[in-house]
Amino acid sequence: MLISESMLQQTQVERVIPLYRAFVARFPDFEALAAADAGDVVRAWRGLGYNSRAMRLHALARAVVARHGGRLPSERDALRALPGIGPYTVAAIRAFAFECDEAAVDVNVRRVVHRVLFGLEHPPGASAAVLDAFAREAVPRGRAHDWNSAMMDVGATICTARAPKCLICPLREACAAAPVDAAALAARARAHARPRSPQSAIPFDQTTRFLRGRIIDRLRDVPAPQVLELAALERALAEIVPDDRLPEVGAVVETLVREGLITRVGAGLRLS
Ligand code: SF4
């Protein structure tokens, strides 16, 4: 569950499924993941992007082994103290893995709860804390897994942001928003639409993410314990990176070293 949550944070589900299966087959438990070389974990992350997620999972596995003998604890405080685990993930783990009466409230579930309680308006009392507390209270005792799955499905497929399908919604009898006037909702969405950010207009090959990904990909192909010198890395990247980006390679490598994704070995570089 932790691995799928992490993979799905930034990557589409169809792409995740085969990579998830391969990753879990290779690292079937916390001990296996903790014992692996960090570079091997990043290599196994190939195809998913945002490689720092692999590093975070690796650090988490090591903490679970060191502090809890390789078994994830179910207590809220013990989970919260682990590296890289925020309040949402704590609730999701407790609900899905341990059937504790918890609500894992993501943006979709919060939207459903808001509409059921307050309709489409946003009164001052409709804070995230109030919505989350209501969600926790609404979890039927002992049915957290089913309840959370159902709410996530309703939020993702029925009570969508722009086109809620109230006629087929199982919550319509209790919902303050139902039935939603689709035309009015579309007009509101247009009125509140944020202007396209300048960042989203930047071509992908001009982003730092593009450069980071190409550098990590190249180093993935260097089998341990071999290393690659910076000049050789730049030569290899020259074939796939626009010329105007090559001067940035050194600085991006420095950042990746600081973040722990790359290690320096003498004058060479390798995955950590
Ligand atoms: S009835 Fe409509 S607005 Fe209310 S939860 Fe269902 S889809 Fe959303």
mmCIF file of C-alpha atoms and ligand atoms in Angstrom:
data_model
loop_
_atom_site.group_PDB
_atom_site.id
_atom_site.type_symbol
_atom_site.label_atom_id
_atom_site.label_comp_id
_atom_site.label_asym_id
_atom_site.label_seq_id
_atom_site.Cartn_x
_atom_site.Cartn_y
_atom_site.Cartn_z
ATOM 1 C CA MET A 1 0.000 0.000 0.000
ATOM 2 C CA LEU A 2 2.823 2.374 0.848
ATOM 3 C CA ILE A 3 4.552 1.642 -2.418
ATOM 4 C CA SER A 4 1.442 2.062 -4.535
ATOM 5 C CA GLU A 5 0.544 5.297 -2.716
ATOM 6 C CA SER A 6 4.008 6.624 -3.362
ATOM 7 C CA MET A 7 4.049 5.604 -7.033
ATOM 8 C CA LEU A 8 0.574 7.004 -7.664
ATOM 9 C CA GLN A 9 1.398 10.419 -6.237
ATOM 10 C CA GLN A 10 2.777 11.667 -9.542
ATOM 11 C CA THR A 11 2.252 8.882 -12.061
ATOM 12 C CA GLN A 12 -0.853 7.561 -13.822
ATOM 13 C CA VAL A 13 -2.306 4.261 -12.691
ATOM 14 C CA GLU A 14 -1.898 2.404 -16.021
ATOM 15 C CA ARG A 15 1.774 3.219 -16.028
ATOM 16 C CA VAL A 16 2.189 2.321 -12.361
ATOM 17 C CA ILE A 17 0.653 -1.173 -12.428
ATOM 18 C CA PRO A 18 3.450 -3.135 -14.200
ATOM 19 C CA LEU A 19 6.182 -1.119 -12.487
ATOM 20 C CA TYR A 20 4.524 -1.659 -9.112
ATOM 21 C CA ARG A 21 4.377 -5.428 -9.670
ATOM 22 C CA ALA A 22 8.032 -5.570 -10.651
ATOM 23 C CA PHE A 23 9.088 -3.414 -7.691
ATOM 24 C CA VAL A 24 7.170 -5.485 -5.134
ATOM 25 C CA ALA A 25 8.464 -8.726 -6.636
ATOM 26 C CA ARG A 26 11.998 -7.427 -6.236
ATOM 27 C CA PHE A 27 11.497 -5.899 -2.767
ATOM 28 C CA PRO A 28 8.708 -7.958 -1.202
ATOM 29 C CA ASP A 29 9.049 -6.584 2.340
ATOM 30 C CA PHE A 30 10.691 -3.857 4.398
ATOM 31 C CA GLU A 31 13.758 -5.992 5.120
ATOM 32 C CA ALA A 32 14.445 -6.538 1.431
ATOM 33 C CA LEU A 33 13.999 -2.863 0.621
ATOM 34 C CA ALA A 34 16.109 -1.739 3.584
ATOM 35 C CA ALA A 35 18.927 -4.156 2.722
ATOM 36 C CA ALA A 36 19.117 -2.992 -0.891
ATOM 37 C CA ASP A 37 21.634 -0.486 -2.114
ATOM 38 C CA ALA A 38 19.947 2.912 -2.589
ATOM 39 C CA GLY A 39 21.201 2.943 -6.187
ATOM 40 C CA ASP A 40 19.419 -0.349 -6.887
ATOM 41 C CA VAL A 41 16.181 1.068 -5.507
ATOM 42 C CA VAL A 42 16.491 4.095 -7.806
ATOM 43 C CA ARG A 43 17.268 1.743 -10.726
ATOM 44 C CA ALA A 44 14.102 -0.224 -9.943
ATOM 45 C CA TRP A 45 12.180 3.066 -10.014
ATOM 46 C CA ARG A 46 12.983 3.515 -13.709
ATOM 47 C CA GLY A 47 9.970 4.702 -15.681
ATOM 48 C CA LEU A 48 8.232 6.394 -12.750
ATOM 49 C CA GLY A 49 10.083 9.715 -12.560
ATOM 50 C CA TYR A 50 10.462 11.845 -9.432
ATOM 51 C CA ASN A 51 13.231 9.574 -8.195
ATOM 52 C CA SER A 52 13.392 11.169 -4.758
ATOM 53 C CA ARG A 53 10.283 9.138 -3.960
ATOM 54 C CA ALA A 54 12.382 5.977 -4.273
ATOM 55 C CA MET A 55 14.916 7.425 -1.870
ATOM 56 C CA ARG A 56 12.177 8.310 0.618
ATOM 57 C CA LEU A 57 10.737 4.787 0.483
ATOM 58 C CA HIS A 58 14.202 3.362 1.026
ATOM 59 C CA ALA A 59 14.752 5.585 4.081
ATOM 60 C CA LEU A 60 11.327 4.621 5.386
ATOM 61 C CA ALA A 61 12.074 0.905 5.024
ATOM 62 C CA ARG A 62 15.321 1.328 6.942
ATOM 63 C CA ALA A 63 13.502 3.165 9.737
ATOM 64 C CA VAL A 64 10.796 0.474 9.929
ATOM 65 C CA VAL A 65 13.454 -2.228 10.212
ATOM 66 C CA ALA A 66 15.559 -0.292 12.747
ATOM 67 C CA ARG A 67 12.697 0.881 14.964
ATOM 68 C CA HIS A 68 10.018 -1.758 14.540
ATOM 69 C CA GLY A 69 11.797 -4.947 13.498
ATOM 70 C CA GLY A 70 10.519 -4.732 9.920
ATOM 71 C CA ARG A 71 6.816 -4.547 10.758
ATOM 72 C CA LEU A 72 4.873 -1.364 10.191
ATOM 73 C CA PRO A 73 3.275 -0.188 13.463
ATOM 74 C CA SER A 74 -0.447 0.633 13.580
ATOM 75 C CA GLU A 75 -0.283 3.375 16.238
ATOM 76 C CA ARG A 76 -0.774 6.900 14.933
ATOM 77 C CA ASP A 77 2.195 8.444 16.771
ATOM 78 C CA ALA A 78 4.609 5.676 15.789
ATOM 79 C CA LEU A 79 3.601 6.007 12.138
ATOM 80 C CA ARG A 80 3.811 9.794 12.218
ATOM 81 C CA ALA A 81 7.362 9.565 13.602
ATOM 82 C CA LEU A 82 8.565 7.599 10.563
ATOM 83 C CA PRO A 83 10.327 9.593 7.833
ATOM 84 C CA GLY A 84 8.256 10.735 4.868
ATOM 85 C CA ILE A 85 4.861 9.837 6.339
ATOM 86 C CA GLY A 86 2.338 12.676 6.611
ATOM 87 C CA PRO A 87 -1.121 12.800 8.205
ATOM 88 C CA TYR A 88 -2.936 11.562 5.098
ATOM 89 C CA THR A 89 -0.689 8.517 4.728
ATOM 90 C CA VAL A 90 -1.019 7.730 8.441
ATOM 91 C CA ALA A 91 -4.810 7.713 8.098
ATOM 92 C CA ALA A 92 -4.662 5.661 4.886
ATOM 93 C CA ILE A 93 -2.365 3.051 6.448
ATOM 94 C CA ARG A 94 -4.486 2.776 9.566
ATOM 95 C CA ALA A 95 -7.715 2.490 7.582
ATOM 96 C CA PHE A 96 -6.610 0.178 4.777
ATOM 97 C CA ALA A 97 -3.888 -1.915 6.400
ATOM 98 C CA PHE A 98 -5.194 -2.137 9.970
ATOM 99 C CA GLU A 99 -8.968 -1.448 9.662
ATOM 100 C CA CYS A 100 -8.773 1.293 12.298
ATOM 101 C CA ASP A 101 -11.726 3.689 12.228
ATOM 102 C CA GLU A 102 -9.912 6.391 10.260
ATOM 103 C CA ALA A 103 -10.860 8.560 7.314
ATOM 104 C CA ALA A 104 -8.173 9.081 4.666
ATOM 105 C CA VAL A 105 -9.358 12.431 3.372
ATOM 106 C CA ASP A 106 -7.791 13.402 0.076
ATOM 107 C CA VAL A 107 -8.945 16.274 -2.113
ATOM 108 C CA ASN A 108 -11.693 14.189 -3.761
ATOM 109 C CA VAL A 109 -13.135 12.893 -0.502
ATOM 110 C CA ARG A 110 -13.041 16.372 1.018
ATOM 111 C CA ARG A 111 -15.010 17.720 -1.945
ATOM 112 C CA VAL A 112 -17.710 15.049 -1.464
ATOM 113 C CA VAL A 113 -17.967 15.731 2.267
ATOM 114 C CA HIS A 114 -18.177 19.470 1.592
ATOM 115 C CA ARG A 115 -20.992 19.074 -0.904
ATOM 116 C CA VAL A 116 -22.951 16.677 1.284
ATOM 117 C CA LEU A 117 -22.676 18.968 4.317
ATOM 118 C CA PHE A 118 -22.686 22.466 2.854
ATOM 119 C CA GLY A 119 -23.765 22.214 -0.759
ATOM 120 C CA LEU A 120 -21.796 24.206 -3.298
ATOM 121 C CA GLU A 121 -21.379 27.349 -1.208
ATOM 122 C CA HIS A 122 -18.382 27.754 1.029
ATOM 123 C CA PRO A 123 -19.540 29.078 4.424
ATOM 124 C CA PRO A 124 -16.880 30.227 6.952
ATOM 125 C CA GLY A 125 -17.365 27.060 9.027
ATOM 126 C CA ALA A 126 -16.436 24.734 6.156
ATOM 127 C CA SER A 127 -12.763 24.520 7.018
ATOM 128 C CA ALA A 128 -10.669 21.490 6.084
ATOM 129 C CA ALA A 129 -10.427 20.588 9.791
ATOM 130 C CA VAL A 130 -14.230 20.580 10.157
ATOM 131 C CA LEU A 131 -14.683 18.467 7.012
ATOM 132 C CA ASP A 132 -12.006 15.994 8.089
ATOM 133 C CA ALA A 133 -13.512 15.656 11.579
ATOM 134 C CA PHE A 134 -16.919 14.994 10.041
ATOM 135 C CA ALA A 135 -15.414 12.366 7.757
ATOM 136 C CA ARG A 136 -13.804 10.590 10.737
ATOM 137 C CA GLU A 137 -17.122 10.587 12.590
ATOM 138 C CA ALA A 138 -18.892 9.188 9.528
ATOM 139 C CA VAL A 139 -16.713 6.063 9.273
ATOM 140 C CA PRO A 140 -18.880 3.073 10.287
ATOM 141 C CA ARG A 141 -17.171 1.207 13.137
ATOM 142 C CA GLY A 142 -15.030 -1.619 11.816
ATOM 143 C CA ARG A 143 -15.710 -0.782 8.136
ATOM 144 C CA ALA A 144 -12.962 1.746 7.441
ATOM 145 C CA HIS A 145 -11.584 -0.155 4.457
ATOM 146 C CA ASP A 146 -14.935 -0.285 2.650
ATOM 147 C CA TRP A 147 -15.946 3.247 3.622
ATOM 148 C CA ASN A 148 -12.713 4.835 2.468
ATOM 149 C CA SER A 149 -12.700 2.854 -0.782
ATOM 150 C CA ALA A 150 -16.297 3.875 -1.473
ATOM 151 C CA MET A 151 -15.691 7.549 -0.728
ATOM 152 C CA MET A 152 -12.607 7.612 -2.924
ATOM 153 C CA ASP A 153 -14.561 6.003 -5.769
ATOM 154 C CA VAL A 154 -17.478 8.440 -5.392
ATOM 155 C CA GLY A 155 -15.054 11.379 -5.347
ATOM 156 C CA ALA A 156 -13.076 10.186 -8.350
ATOM 157 C CA THR A 157 -15.891 8.937 -10.577
ATOM 158 C CA ILE A 158 -19.283 10.375 -9.514
ATOM 159 C CA CYS A 159 -18.886 13.562 -7.494
ATOM 160 C CA THR A 160 -16.243 15.022 -9.772
ATOM 161 C CA ALA A 161 -15.204 18.653 -9.535
ATOM 162 C CA ARG A 162 -16.762 19.847 -12.793
ATOM 163 C CA ALA A 163 -19.553 17.371 -13.613
ATOM 164 C CA PRO A 164 -21.053 15.565 -10.605
ATOM 165 C CA LYS A 165 -23.455 12.788 -11.590
ATOM 166 C CA CYS A 166 -26.045 13.327 -8.868
ATOM 167 C CA LEU A 167 -28.654 11.093 -10.527
ATOM 168 C CA ILE A 168 -26.576 7.959 -9.962
ATOM 169 C CA CYS A 169 -24.943 9.062 -6.699
ATOM 170 C CA PRO A 170 -25.571 6.897 -3.626
ATOM 171 C CA LEU A 171 -25.369 10.020 -1.434
ATOM 172 C CA ARG A 172 -27.975 12.128 -3.226
ATOM 173 C CA GLU A 173 -30.701 11.663 -0.568
ATOM 174 C CA ALA A 174 -28.424 13.116 2.112
ATOM 175 C CA CYS A 175 -26.572 15.663 0.024
ATOM 176 C CA ALA A 176 -27.061 19.410 0.524
ATOM 177 C CA ALA A 177 -25.841 20.074 -3.018
ATOM 178 C CA ALA A 178 -28.059 17.619 -4.891
ATOM 179 C CA PRO A 179 -29.069 17.867 -7.573
ATOM 180 C CA VAL A 180 -26.233 20.005 -8.867
ATOM 181 C CA ASP A 181 -27.134 22.337 -11.693
ATOM 182 C CA ALA A 182 -24.410 21.404 -14.185
ATOM 183 C CA ALA A 183 -24.604 24.670 -16.127
ATOM 184 C CA ALA A 184 -24.325 26.747 -12.938
ATOM 185 C CA LEU A 185 -21.382 24.653 -11.753
ATOM 186 C CA ALA A 186 -19.581 25.097 -15.074
ATOM 187 C CA ALA A 187 -20.132 28.864 -14.886
ATOM 188 C CA ARG A 188 -18.719 28.942 -11.337
ATOM 189 C CA ALA A 189 -15.712 26.868 -12.412
ATOM 190 C CA ARG A 190 -15.027 29.290 -15.263
ATOM 191 C CA ALA A 191 -15.335 32.252 -12.910
ATOM 192 C CA HIS A 192 -12.856 30.715 -10.473
ATOM 193 C CA ALA A 193 -10.482 29.289 -13.077
ATOM 194 C CA ARG A 194 -6.916 30.308 -12.346
ATOM 195 C CA PRO A 195 -4.897 31.699 -15.226
ATOM 196 C CA ARG A 196 -2.465 29.228 -16.715
ATOM 197 C CA SER A 197 0.773 29.514 -14.779
ATOM 198 C CA PRO A 198 3.874 30.542 -16.737
ATOM 199 C CA GLN A 199 5.580 27.335 -15.482
ATOM 200 C CA SER A 200 3.035 25.121 -17.287
ATOM 201 C CA ALA A 201 3.847 26.858 -20.577
ATOM 202 C CA ILE A 202 7.523 25.893 -20.389
ATOM 203 C CA PRO A 203 8.445 23.015 -22.755
ATOM 204 C CA PHE A 204 9.342 19.909 -20.760
ATOM 205 C CA ASP A 205 12.893 19.742 -22.098
ATOM 206 C CA GLN A 206 13.488 23.200 -20.642
ATOM 207 C CA THR A 207 12.570 22.167 -17.088
ATOM 208 C CA THR A 208 14.888 21.133 -14.268
ATOM 209 C CA ARG A 209 12.845 17.962 -13.927
ATOM 210 C CA PHE A 210 13.774 16.953 -17.465
ATOM 211 C CA LEU A 211 17.476 17.420 -16.746
ATOM 212 C CA ARG A 212 17.289 15.580 -13.422
ATOM 213 C CA GLY A 213 15.528 12.657 -15.077
ATOM 214 C CA ARG A 214 18.052 12.373 -17.920
ATOM 215 C CA ILE A 215 21.002 12.482 -15.498
ATOM 216 C CA ILE A 216 19.527 9.775 -13.262
ATOM 217 C CA ASP A 217 18.597 7.660 -16.305
ATOM 218 C CA ARG A 218 22.166 7.814 -17.603
ATOM 219 C CA LEU A 219 23.604 6.847 -14.224
ATOM 220 C CA ARG A 220 21.115 3.979 -13.934
ATOM 221 C CA ASP A 221 22.883 2.370 -16.862
ATOM 222 C CA VAL A 222 26.236 2.411 -15.065
ATOM 223 C CA PRO A 223 26.558 -0.924 -13.267
ATOM 224 C CA ALA A 224 27.960 -0.768 -9.719
ATOM 225 C CA PRO A 225 30.769 -0.366 -8.767
ATOM 226 C CA GLN A 226 31.614 1.554 -11.956
ATOM 227 C CA VAL A 227 31.357 5.332 -11.935
ATOM 228 C CA LEU A 228 30.949 8.006 -14.593
ATOM 229 C CA GLU A 229 32.965 11.211 -14.661
ATOM 230 C CA LEU A 230 31.093 14.481 -15.097
ATOM 231 C CA ALA A 231 32.672 15.128 -18.512
ATOM 232 C CA ALA A 232 31.577 11.687 -19.728
ATOM 233 C CA LEU A 233 28.103 12.292 -18.346
ATOM 234 C CA GLU A 234 27.900 15.599 -20.225
ATOM 235 C CA ARG A 235 29.064 13.917 -23.444
ATOM 236 C CA ALA A 236 26.392 11.244 -23.095
ATOM 237 C CA LEU A 237 23.721 13.838 -22.356
ATOM 238 C CA ALA A 238 24.738 15.946 -25.353
ATOM 239 C CA GLU A 239 22.932 13.423 -27.566
ATOM 240 C CA ILE A 240 19.582 13.803 -25.806
ATOM 241 C CA VAL A 241 19.615 17.201 -24.092
ATOM 242 C CA PRO A 242 19.227 20.537 -25.944
ATOM 243 C CA ASP A 243 22.575 22.334 -26.276
ATOM 244 C CA ASP A 244 21.456 25.317 -24.217
ATOM 245 C CA ARG A 245 20.804 23.059 -21.210
ATOM 246 C CA LEU A 246 24.230 21.417 -21.059
ATOM 247 C CA PRO A 247 25.872 24.210 -19.005
ATOM 248 C CA GLU A 248 23.335 23.484 -16.235
ATOM 249 C CA VAL A 249 24.309 19.826 -15.853
ATOM 250 C CA GLY A 250 27.014 20.483 -13.252
ATOM 251 C CA ALA A 251 24.690 22.491 -11.016
ATOM 252 C CA VAL A 252 21.899 19.911 -11.255
ATOM 253 C CA VAL A 253 24.382 17.143 -10.409
ATOM 254 C CA GLU A 254 25.403 19.149 -7.317
ATOM 255 C CA THR A 255 21.762 19.326 -6.233
ATOM 256 C CA LEU A 256 21.297 15.585 -6.757
ATOM 257 C CA VAL A 257 24.435 14.916 -4.704
ATOM 258 C CA ARG A 258 23.114 17.136 -1.897
ATOM 259 C CA GLU A 259 19.772 15.307 -1.998
ATOM 260 C CA GLY A 260 21.548 11.962 -1.731
ATOM 261 C CA LEU A 261 20.438 10.565 -5.099
ATOM 262 C CA ILE A 262 23.983 10.656 -6.501
ATOM 263 C CA THR A 263 27.257 9.889 -4.744
ATOM 264 C CA ARG A 264 30.710 11.134 -5.669
ATOM 265 C CA VAL A 265 33.413 8.483 -5.780
ATOM 266 C CA GLY A 266 36.690 10.265 -6.435
ATOM 267 C CA ALA A 267 36.166 12.148 -9.687
ATOM 268 C CA GLY A 268 33.277 9.883 -10.653
ATOM 269 C CA LEU A 269 29.546 9.800 -10.061
ATOM 270 C CA ARG A 270 27.179 6.948 -9.412
ATOM 271 C CA LEU A 271 23.707 6.404 -8.038
ATOM 272 C CA SER A 272 23.806 6.414 -4.247
HETATM 273 S S1 SF4 B 1 -25.434 14.067 -4.874
HETATM 274 FE FE1 SF4 B 1 -24.201 15.163 -6.393
HETATM 275 S S2 SF4 B 1 -23.120 16.762 -5.281
HETATM 276 FE FE2 SF4 B 1 -23.927 15.327 -3.750
HETATM 277 S S3 SF4 B 1 -22.264 13.907 -3.363
HETATM 278 FE FE3 SF4 B 1 -23.493 12.994 -4.978
HETATM 279 S S4 SF4 B 1 -22.617 13.673 -6.933
HETATM 280 FE FE4 SF4 B 1 -21.781 14.971 -5.274
#
